[in-house]
Coordinates of C-alpha atoms in Angstrom, one line a residue:
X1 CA -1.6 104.9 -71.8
X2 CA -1.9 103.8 -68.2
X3 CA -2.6 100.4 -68.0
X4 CA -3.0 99.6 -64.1
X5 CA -6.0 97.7 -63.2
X6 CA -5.2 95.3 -66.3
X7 CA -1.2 95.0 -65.4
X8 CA -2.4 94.3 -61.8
X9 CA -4.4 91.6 -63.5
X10 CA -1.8 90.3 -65.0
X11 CA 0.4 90.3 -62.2
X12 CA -1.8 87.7 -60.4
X13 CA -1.9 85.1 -63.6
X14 CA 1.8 85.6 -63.4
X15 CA 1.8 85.3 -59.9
X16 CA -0.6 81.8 -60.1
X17 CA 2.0 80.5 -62.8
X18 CA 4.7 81.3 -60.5
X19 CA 3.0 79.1 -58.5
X20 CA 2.4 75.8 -60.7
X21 CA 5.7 76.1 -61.4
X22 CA 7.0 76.0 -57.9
X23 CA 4.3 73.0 -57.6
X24 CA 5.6 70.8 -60.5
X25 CA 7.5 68.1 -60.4
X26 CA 11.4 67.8 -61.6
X27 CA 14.8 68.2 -60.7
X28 CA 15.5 71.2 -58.8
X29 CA 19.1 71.6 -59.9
X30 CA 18.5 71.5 -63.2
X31 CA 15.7 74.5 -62.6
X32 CA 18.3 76.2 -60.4
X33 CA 21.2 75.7 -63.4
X34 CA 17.9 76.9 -66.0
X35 CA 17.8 80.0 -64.2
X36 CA 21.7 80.5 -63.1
X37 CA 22.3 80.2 -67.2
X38 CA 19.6 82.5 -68.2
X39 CA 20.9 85.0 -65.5
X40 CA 24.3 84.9 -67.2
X41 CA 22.5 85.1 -70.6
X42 CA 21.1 88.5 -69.6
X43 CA 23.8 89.3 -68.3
X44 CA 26.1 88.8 -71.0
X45 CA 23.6 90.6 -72.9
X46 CA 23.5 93.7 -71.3
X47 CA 27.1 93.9 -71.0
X48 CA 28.0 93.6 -74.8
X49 CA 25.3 96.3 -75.6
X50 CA 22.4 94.0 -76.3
X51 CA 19.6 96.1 -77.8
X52 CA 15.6 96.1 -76.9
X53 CA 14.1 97.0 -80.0
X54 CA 11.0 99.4 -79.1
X55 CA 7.9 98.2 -78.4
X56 CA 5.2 97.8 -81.1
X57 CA 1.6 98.0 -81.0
X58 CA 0.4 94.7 -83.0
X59 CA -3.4 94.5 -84.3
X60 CA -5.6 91.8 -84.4
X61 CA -5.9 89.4 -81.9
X62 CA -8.2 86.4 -81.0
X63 CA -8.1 83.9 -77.8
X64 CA -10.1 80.6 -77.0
X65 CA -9.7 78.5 -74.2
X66 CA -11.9 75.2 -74.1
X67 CA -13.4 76.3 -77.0
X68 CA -14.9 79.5 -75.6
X69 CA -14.0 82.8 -77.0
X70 CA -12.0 85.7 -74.6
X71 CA -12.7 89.0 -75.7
X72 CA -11.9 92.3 -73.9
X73 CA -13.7 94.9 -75.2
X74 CA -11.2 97.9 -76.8
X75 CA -8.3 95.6 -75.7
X76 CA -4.4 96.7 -77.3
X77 CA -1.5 94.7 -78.4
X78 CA 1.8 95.2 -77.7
X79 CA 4.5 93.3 -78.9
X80 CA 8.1 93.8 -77.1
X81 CA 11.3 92.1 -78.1
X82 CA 14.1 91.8 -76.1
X83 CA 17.0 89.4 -74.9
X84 CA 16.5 86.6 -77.5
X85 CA 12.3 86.7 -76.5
X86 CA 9.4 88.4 -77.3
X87 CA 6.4 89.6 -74.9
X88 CA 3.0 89.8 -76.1
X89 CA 0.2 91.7 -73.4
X90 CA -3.2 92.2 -74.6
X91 CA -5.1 94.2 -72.3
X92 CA -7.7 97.6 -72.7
X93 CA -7.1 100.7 -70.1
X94 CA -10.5 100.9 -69.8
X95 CA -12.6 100.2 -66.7
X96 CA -15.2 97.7 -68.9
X97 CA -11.9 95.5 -68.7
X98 CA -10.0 96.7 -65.8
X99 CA -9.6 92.9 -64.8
X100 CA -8.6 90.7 -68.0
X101 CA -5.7 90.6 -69.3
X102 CA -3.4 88.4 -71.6
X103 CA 0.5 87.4 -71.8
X104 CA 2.4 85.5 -73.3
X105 CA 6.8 85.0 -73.3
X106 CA 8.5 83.6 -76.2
X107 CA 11.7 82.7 -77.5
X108 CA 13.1 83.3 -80.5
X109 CA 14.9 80.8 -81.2
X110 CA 14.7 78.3 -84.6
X111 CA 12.0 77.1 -83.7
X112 CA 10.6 79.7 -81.1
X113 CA 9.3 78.3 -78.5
X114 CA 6.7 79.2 -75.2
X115 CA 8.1 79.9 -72.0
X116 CA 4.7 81.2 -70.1
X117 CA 1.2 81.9 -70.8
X118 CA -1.2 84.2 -68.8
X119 CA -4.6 84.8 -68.8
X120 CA -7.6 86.3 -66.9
X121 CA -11.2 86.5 -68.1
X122 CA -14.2 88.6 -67.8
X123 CA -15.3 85.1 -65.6
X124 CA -12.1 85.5 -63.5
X125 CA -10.9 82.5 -64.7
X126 CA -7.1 81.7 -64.9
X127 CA -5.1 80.5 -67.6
X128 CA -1.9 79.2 -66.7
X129 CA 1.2 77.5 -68.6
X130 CA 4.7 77.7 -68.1
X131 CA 7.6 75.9 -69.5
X132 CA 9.5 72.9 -67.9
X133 CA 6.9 72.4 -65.4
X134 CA 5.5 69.8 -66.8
X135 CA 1.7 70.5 -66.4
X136 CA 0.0 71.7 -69.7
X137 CA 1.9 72.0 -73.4
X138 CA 2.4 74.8 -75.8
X139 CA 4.2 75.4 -79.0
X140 CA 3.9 78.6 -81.5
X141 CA 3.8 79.1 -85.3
X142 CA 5.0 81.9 -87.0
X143 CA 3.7 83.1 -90.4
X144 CA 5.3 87.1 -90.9
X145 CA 4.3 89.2 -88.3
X146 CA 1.1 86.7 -87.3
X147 CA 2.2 84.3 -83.7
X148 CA -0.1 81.8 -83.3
X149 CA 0.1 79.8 -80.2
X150 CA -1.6 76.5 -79.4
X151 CA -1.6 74.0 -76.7
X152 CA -2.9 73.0 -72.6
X153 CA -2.6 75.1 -69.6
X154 CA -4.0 75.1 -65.9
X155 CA -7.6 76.7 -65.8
X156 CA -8.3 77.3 -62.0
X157 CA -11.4 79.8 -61.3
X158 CA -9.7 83.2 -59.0
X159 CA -12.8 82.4 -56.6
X160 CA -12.0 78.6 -56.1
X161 CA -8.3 78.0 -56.9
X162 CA -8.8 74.3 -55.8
X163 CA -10.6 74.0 -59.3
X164 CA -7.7 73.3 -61.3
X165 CA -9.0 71.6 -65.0
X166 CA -6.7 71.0 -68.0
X167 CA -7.9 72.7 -70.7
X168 CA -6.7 73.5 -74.1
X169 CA -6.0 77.2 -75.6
X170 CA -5.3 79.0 -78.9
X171 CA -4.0 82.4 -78.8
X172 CA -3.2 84.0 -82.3
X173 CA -1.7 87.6 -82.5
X174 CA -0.2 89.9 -85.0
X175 CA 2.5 91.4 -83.7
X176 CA 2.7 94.2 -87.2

């Protein structure tokens, strides 16, 4: 399945959480440590053989932001662990939604946590959240196979990025 109009998508809500998180407030070193430790991590990973379990498509899916329901029309879930995390993208190969997408990075720690949200509606508006920036919230819940995310991110419209609103978001996926 080639996703590339969706993927490129995703790449700029990526891209625009790059950005808040470049833009928030903090100590740099610790950041710089953050991402020195998780290097090593993956590193250390790799090295003793870590595996990447194969990707899985997941089923139903719903998203609201401020209330308002995202839908892409024939979108797929797929659900990817590896490293300790798991990545969710919901996005459809066809052209009706060639520029929506969905992502979300977890942990899987206990208790999991968020480390980055992403998404990009029919409205080309942005969602935005990533961990340790200290803009937004999020936090997940896990019931089987069913991730249910919940919390704040950045909502900025791709035609006037100065538009930057709060707003909260509920993302729940089943990753079976």
């Amino acid at each position: 399945m080639k996703l590339t109009r969706p993927a490129a998508a995703l790449a700029v809500a990526l891209l625009g959480m790059t950005a808040l998180s470049a833009c928030a407030p903090g100590d740099d070193s610790a950041a710089a440590d953050d991402a020195g430790t998780a290097q090593t991590q993956a590193a250390d990973t790799a090295d003793s053989g870590g595996s990447v379990a194969e990707p899985a498509l997941g089923g139903d899916w719903s998203v609201t932001v401020d209330g308002a329901t995202i839908s892409i029309p024939d979108a797929t879930v797929v659900c990817q662990e590896a490293a300790g995390g798991l990545s969710i993208a919901i996005a459809a190969p066809t052209a009706a939604a060639a520029d929506q997408a969905i992502a979300v990075q977890l942990t899987l720690g206990d208790p999991p946590t968020v480390q980055a949200v992403a998404a990009l509606d029919a409205d080309r508006n942005a969602l935005a959240y990533t961990e340790g920036t200290g803009m937004g919230s999020a936090e997940v819940a896990v019931s089987g196979s069913e991730y249910t995310i919940t919390g704040e991110g950045l909502v900025t419209e791709i035609d006037n990025p100065t538009s930057m609103n709060t707003k909260p978001f509920e993302i729940v996926v089943d990753c079976g």
